[in-house]
PDB file of C-alpha atoms in Angstrom:
ATOM      1  CA  UNK A 705       0.000  -0.004   0.003  1.00 59.00           C
ATOM      2  CA  UNK A 706       1.468   3.365  -0.941  1.00 79.00           C
ATOM      3  CA  UNK A 707       2.049   6.227   1.399  1.00 79.00           C
ATOM      4  CA  UNK A 708      -0.309   8.442  -0.614  1.00 81.00           C
ATOM      5  CA  UNK A 709      -3.118   5.891  -0.264  1.00 80.00           C
ATOM      6  CA  UNK A 710      -2.440   5.654   3.485  1.00 78.00           C
ATOM      7  CA  UNK A 711      -2.587   9.445   3.794  1.00 79.00           C
ATOM      8  CA  UNK A 712      -5.870   9.586   1.853  1.00 78.00           C
ATOM      9  CA  UNK A 713      -7.363   6.925   4.130  1.00 78.00           C
ATOM     10  CA  UNK A 714      -6.128   8.750   7.233  1.00 77.00           C
ATOM     11  CA  UNK A 715      -7.776  12.007   6.209  1.00 76.00           C
ATOM     12  CA  UNK A 716     -10.925  10.253   5.014  1.00 76.00           C
ATOM     13  CA  UNK A 717     -10.438  10.984   1.311  1.00 81.00           C
ATOM     14  CA  UNK A 718     -10.463   7.318   0.272  1.00 73.00           C
ATOM     15  CA  UNK A 719     -12.353   4.274   1.521  1.00 70.00           C
ATOM     16  CA  UNK A 720     -10.432   2.305   4.147  1.00 62.00           C
ATOM     17  CA  UNK A 721      -9.484  -1.256   3.343  1.00 60.00           C
ATOM     18  CA  UNK A 722     -10.857  -3.892   5.683  1.00 55.00           C
ATOM     19  CA  UNK A 723      -7.728  -6.030   6.082  1.00 57.00           C
ATOM     20  CA  UNK A 724      -7.752  -6.494   9.855  1.00 51.00           C
ATOM     21  CA  UNK A 725      -6.594  -9.806  11.262  1.00 52.00           C
ATOM     22  CA  UNK A 726      -9.671 -11.340  12.940  1.00 54.00           C
ATOM     23  CA  UNK A 727      -7.572 -13.360  15.411  1.00 56.00           C
ATOM     24  CA  UNK A 728      -5.952 -10.185  16.716  1.00 54.00           C
ATOM     25  CA  UNK A 729      -9.246  -8.344  17.056  1.00 54.00           C
ATOM     26  CA  UNK A 730     -10.971 -11.108  18.984  1.00 55.00           C
ATOM     27  CA  UNK A 731     -13.547 -10.702  21.666  1.00 58.00           C
ATOM     28  CA  UNK A 732     -12.565  -8.477  24.561  1.00 57.00           C
ATOM     29  CA  UNK A 733     -12.777  -9.550  28.174  1.00 52.00           C
ATOM     30  CA  UNK A 734     -15.755  -7.961  29.901  1.00 54.00           C
ATOM     31  CA  UNK A 735     -15.816  -7.596  33.657  1.00 49.00           C
ATOM     32  CA  UNK A 736     -18.804  -7.913  35.888  1.00 53.00           C
ATOM     33  CA  UNK A 737     -18.859  -6.943  39.552  1.00 50.00           C
ATOM     34  CA  UNK A 738     -19.156  -9.858  41.938  1.00 49.00           C
ATOM     35  CA  UNK A 739     -19.300  -8.558  45.490  1.00 48.00           C
ATOM     36  CA  UNK A 740     -17.748  -5.269  46.429  1.00 45.00           C
ATOM     37  CA  UNK A 741     -14.040  -5.866  45.805  1.00 48.00           C
ATOM     38  CA  UNK A 742     -13.564  -8.808  43.448  1.00 49.00           C
ATOM     39  CA  UNK A 743     -14.036  -8.883  39.677  1.00 48.00           C
ATOM     40  CA  UNK A 744     -13.990 -11.920  37.459  1.00 49.00           C
ATOM     41  CA  UNK A 745     -13.798 -11.854  33.677  1.00 49.00           C
ATOM     42  CA  UNK A 746     -16.826 -12.998  31.705  1.00 50.00           C
ATOM     43  CA  UNK A 747     -15.873 -15.370  28.902  1.00 49.00           C
ATOM     44  CA  UNK A 748     -17.651 -14.994  25.619  1.00 49.00           C
ATOM     45  CA  UNK A 749     -18.157 -17.445  22.771  1.00 49.00           C
ATOM     46  CA  UNK A 750     -15.921 -20.096  24.338  1.00 50.00           C
ATOM     47  CA  UNK A 751     -12.720 -18.148  23.608  1.00 44.00           C
ATOM     48  CA  UNK A 752     -10.022 -19.017  26.147  1.00 48.00           C
ATOM     49  CA  UNK A 753      -8.086 -16.062  27.516  1.00 47.00           C
ATOM     50  CA  UNK A 754      -5.513 -17.730  29.747  1.00 47.00           C
ATOM     51  CA  UNK A 755      -5.133 -18.279  33.423  1.00 47.00           C
ATOM     52  CA  UNK A 756      -6.193 -15.776  36.050  1.00 47.00           C
ATOM     53  CA  UNK A 757      -3.247 -16.889  38.220  1.00 45.00           C
ATOM     54  CA  UNK A 758      -5.504 -17.040  41.257  1.00 49.00           C
ATOM     55  CA  UNK A 759      -5.510 -13.269  41.793  1.00 49.00           C
ATOM     56  CA  UNK A 760      -8.553 -11.351  42.824  1.00 53.00           C
ATOM     57  CA  UNK A 761      -9.198  -8.171  40.970  1.00 51.00           C
ATOM     58  CA  UNK A 762      -9.575  -5.056  43.079  1.00 55.00           C
ATOM     59  CA  UNK A 763     -11.315  -1.868  41.962  1.00 56.00           C
ATOM     60  CA  UNK A 764      -9.263   1.196  41.142  1.00 54.00           C
ATOM     61  CA  UNK A 765      -9.034   3.776  43.947  1.00 55.00           C
ATOM     62  CA  UNK A 766     -11.459   6.636  43.923  1.00 54.00           C
ATOM     63  CA  UNK A 767     -10.149   9.786  42.340  1.00 52.00           C
ATOM     64  CA  UNK A 768     -10.589  11.540  45.665  1.00 54.00           C
ATOM     65  CA  UNK A 769      -8.482   9.046  47.642  1.00 54.00           C
ATOM     66  CA  UNK A 770      -4.776   9.865  47.892  1.00 55.00           C
ATOM     67  CA  UNK A 771      -2.607   7.494  45.862  1.00 51.00           C
ATOM     68  CA  UNK A 772       0.860   6.717  47.153  1.00 52.00           C
ATOM     69  CA  UNK A 773       3.463   7.202  44.458  1.00 52.00           C
ATOM     70  CA  UNK A 774       6.348   6.141  46.685  1.00 50.00           C
ATOM     71  CA  UNK A 775       8.990   8.384  45.085  1.00 49.00           C
ATOM     72  CA  UNK A 776       7.731  11.833  46.091  1.00 51.00           C
ATOM     73  CA  UNK A 777       8.015  12.783  49.749  1.00 53.00           C
ATOM     74  CA  UNK A 778       6.394  16.173  50.256  1.00 53.00           C
ATOM     75  CA  UNK A 779       6.517  17.787  53.681  1.00 53.00           C
ATOM     76  CA  UNK A 780       3.240  18.173  55.532  1.00 54.00           C
ATOM     77  CA  UNK A 781       2.199  21.831  55.501  1.00 51.00           C
ATOM     78  CA  UNK A 782       1.240  21.647  59.180  1.00 58.00           C
ATOM     79  CA  UNK A 783       4.833  21.181  60.340  1.00 74.00           C
ATOM     80  CA  UNK A 784       6.625  23.013  57.512  1.00 76.00           C
ATOM     81  CA  UNK A 785       6.781  26.764  57.163  1.00 85.00           C
ATOM     82  CA  UNK A 786       7.393  27.615  53.513  1.00 88.00           C
ATOM     83  CA  UNK A 787      10.077  30.131  52.661  1.00 91.00           C
ATOM     84  CA  UNK A 788       9.806  32.706  49.892  1.00 93.00           C
ATOM     85  CA  UNK A 789      12.515  32.171  47.284  1.00 92.00           C
ATOM     86  CA  UNK A 790      13.218  35.093  44.887  1.00 94.00           C
ATOM     87  CA  UNK A 791      14.548  34.108  41.456  1.00 93.00           C
ATOM     88  CA  UNK A 792      15.600  36.303  38.512  1.00 94.00           C
ATOM     89  CA  UNK A 793      15.607  34.410  35.245  1.00 93.00           C
ATOM     90  CA  UNK A 794      17.399  35.288  32.010  1.00 93.00           C
ATOM     91  CA  UNK A 795      16.558  32.193  29.932  1.00 93.00           C
ATOM     92  CA  UNK A 796      14.192  29.244  29.863  1.00 93.00           C
ATOM     93  CA  UNK A 797      17.017  26.853  30.742  1.00 93.00           C
ATOM     94  CA  UNK A 798      16.996  28.292  34.271  1.00 93.00           C
ATOM     95  CA  UNK A 799      13.368  27.305  34.877  1.00 92.00           C
ATOM     96  CA  UNK A 800      14.485  24.515  37.237  1.00 92.00           C
ATOM     97  CA  UNK A 801      15.348  27.306  39.682  1.00 93.00           C
ATOM     98  CA  UNK A 802      11.602  27.962  39.862  1.00 93.00           C
ATOM     99  CA  UNK A 803      10.470  24.339  39.872  1.00 92.00           C
ATOM    100  CA  UNK A 804      12.747  22.760  42.461  1.00 93.00           C
ATOM    101  CA  UNK A 805      11.948  25.069  45.405  1.00 93.00           C
ATOM    102  CA  UNK A 806       8.228  24.959  44.557  1.00 93.00           C
ATOM    103  CA  UNK A 807       8.293  21.169  44.411  1.00 91.00           C
ATOM    104  CA  UNK A 808       9.933  21.159  47.845  1.00 90.00           C
ATOM    105  CA  UNK A 809       7.083  23.263  49.289  1.00 91.00           C
ATOM    106  CA  UNK A 810       8.463  26.809  49.116  1.00 92.00           C
ATOM    107  CA  UNK A 811       6.867  29.833  47.496  1.00 93.00           C
ATOM    108  CA  UNK A 812       8.794  31.236  44.550  1.00 94.00           C
ATOM    109  CA  UNK A 813       8.801  34.828  43.264  1.00 95.00           C
ATOM    110  CA  UNK A 814      10.295  34.980  39.785  1.00 94.00           C
ATOM    111  CA  UNK A 815      11.221  38.000  37.695  1.00 93.00           C
ATOM    112  CA  UNK A 816      11.040  37.624  33.925  1.00 93.00           C
ATOM    113  CA  UNK A 817      11.990  41.203  32.985  1.00 92.00           C
ATOM    114  CA  UNK A 818      15.439  40.115  31.745  1.00 90.00           C
ATOM    115  CA  UNK A 819      13.991  37.684  29.183  1.00 92.00           C
ATOM    116  CA  UNK A 820      12.569  38.059  25.713  1.00 93.00           C
ATOM    117  CA  UNK A 821       8.813  37.617  25.425  1.00 93.00           C
ATOM    118  CA  UNK A 822       8.783  34.127  23.855  1.00 93.00           C
ATOM    119  CA  UNK A 823      10.983  32.582  26.524  1.00 93.00           C
ATOM    120  CA  UNK A 824       9.035  34.397  29.256  1.00 93.00           C
ATOM    121  CA  UNK A 825       5.830  32.763  27.945  1.00 94.00           C
ATOM    122  CA  UNK A 826       7.482  29.360  28.082  1.00 94.00           C
ATOM    123  CA  UNK A 827       8.514  29.903  31.701  1.00 94.00           C
ATOM    124  CA  UNK A 828       4.969  31.019  32.539  1.00 94.00           C
ATOM    125  CA  UNK A 829       3.571  27.875  30.895  1.00 94.00           C
ATOM    126  CA  UNK A 830       6.039  25.790  32.913  1.00 95.00           C
ATOM    127  CA  UNK A 831       5.101  27.541  36.162  1.00 94.00           C
ATOM    128  CA  UNK A 832       1.378  27.214  35.491  1.00 94.00           C
ATOM    129  CA  UNK A 833       1.878  23.476  34.869  1.00 94.00           C
ATOM    130  CA  UNK A 834       3.681  23.222  38.217  1.00 93.00           C
ATOM    131  CA  UNK A 835       0.787  25.007  39.917  1.00 93.00           C
ATOM    132  CA  UNK A 836      -1.764  22.721  38.303  1.00 93.00           C
ATOM    133  CA  UNK A 837       0.149  19.531  39.091  1.00 92.00           C
ATOM    134  CA  UNK A 838       0.941  20.449  42.701  1.00 91.00           C
ATOM    135  CA  UNK A 839      -2.320  22.311  43.359  1.00 92.00           C
ATOM    136  CA  UNK A 840      -0.632  25.661  43.932  1.00 93.00           C
ATOM    137  CA  UNK A 841      -1.568  29.235  43.079  1.00 93.00           C
ATOM    138  CA  UNK A 842       0.020  31.713  40.691  1.00 94.00           C
ATOM    139  CA  UNK A 843      -0.118  35.432  41.347  1.00 94.00           C
ATOM    140  CA  UNK A 844       0.949  38.307  39.134  1.00 94.00           C
ATOM    141  CA  UNK A 845       2.650  40.926  41.293  1.00 93.00           C
ATOM    142  CA  UNK A 846       3.620  43.446  38.588  1.00 92.00           C
ATOM    143  CA  UNK A 847       4.202  43.056  34.845  1.00 91.00           C
ATOM    144  CA  UNK A 848       6.777  40.283  34.313  1.00 92.00           C
ATOM    145  CA  UNK A 849       7.025  39.427  38.041  1.00 93.00           C
ATOM    146  CA  UNK A 850       5.019  36.436  39.216  1.00 94.00           C
ATOM    147  CA  UNK A 851       4.753  34.307  42.329  1.00 94.00           C
ATOM    148  CA  UNK A 852       3.748  30.671  42.779  1.00 95.00           C
ATOM    149  CA  UNK A 853       2.530  29.570  46.205  1.00 94.00           C
ATOM    150  CA  UNK A 854       2.142  25.915  47.209  1.00 93.00           C
ATOM    151  CA  UNK A 855      -1.149  24.449  48.371  1.00 90.00           C
ATOM    152  CA  UNK A 856      -1.862  25.145  52.021  1.00 87.00           C
ATOM    153  CA  UNK A 857       0.755  27.877  52.447  1.00 89.00           C
ATOM    154  CA  UNK A 858      -0.422  31.123  54.039  1.00 89.00           C
ATOM    155  CA  UNK A 859       1.816  33.770  52.494  1.00 91.00           C
ATOM    156  CA  UNK A 860       0.472  37.272  51.975  1.00 91.00           C
ATOM    157  CA  UNK A 861       0.882  39.264  48.804  1.00 90.00           C
ATOM    158  CA  UNK A 862       2.858  41.818  50.802  1.00 91.00           C
ATOM    159  CA  UNK A 863       5.435  39.159  51.782  1.00 91.00           C
ATOM    160  CA  UNK A 864       5.756  38.124  48.147  1.00 90.00           C
ATOM    161  CA  UNK A 865       6.244  41.738  47.036  1.00 89.00           C
ATOM    162  CA  UNK A 866       8.923  42.259  49.714  1.00 89.00           C
ATOM    163  CA  UNK A 867      10.772  39.155  48.512  1.00 88.00           C
ATOM    164  CA  UNK A 868      10.702  40.545  44.980  1.00 85.00           C
ATOM    165  CA  UNK A 869      11.920  43.919  46.352  1.00 85.00           C
ATOM    166  CA  UNK A 870       8.899  45.725  45.043  1.00 76.00           C
ATOM    167  CA  UNK A 871       8.220  47.360  48.441  1.00 67.00           C
TER     168      UNK A 871
END
C-alpha cells in the first residue's frame, strides 16, 4: 500500500481497506462486579483467555483518595513553614530554579523582565503546569514578576512583594 493511499485513508479521502486480522481483534474480556471488591472476567463465545493466576481483581481507587506514588516525599504543610525564594531568570534553561523550590514546598517569586517575550511565555507555561500539578496558586505581582505559592501555604501578597523587592 502506498504512502499516498495511506494518507488519503487517514484524512478520510479514500475508503479504508478492511484487512484487519480477525484473530488479533478477537472478543474483549468484559468484567462484571461480583461482590464489592472482586471482579472476574466474563468469557464470551468459548474463547479461552488464559489463566487468572488465582488473583482477585480489586477496583481502582477513587479519584478523591490519595494515591501513594512512593517516590515523592512532600513535607506536611502543618509542620513546615514555607520560605519565599526570589529568582531572577534570564533564559528558559533556568526554569528549574523555579520548579525545584516549589516542588519542595516553598513559594517562589520569579522575575522575567530580563527575558525576551517568547521565553518568558514558556517559563509562565512551565510555572502554570507546576501550579496545576501540585495544586498551587500563581499570582501576578507586577508586569513580568510572578509568584507561585504551594497548596496550604499562608503567604500574603505583601510578603511576596517584599521578597521581589517591590516594596
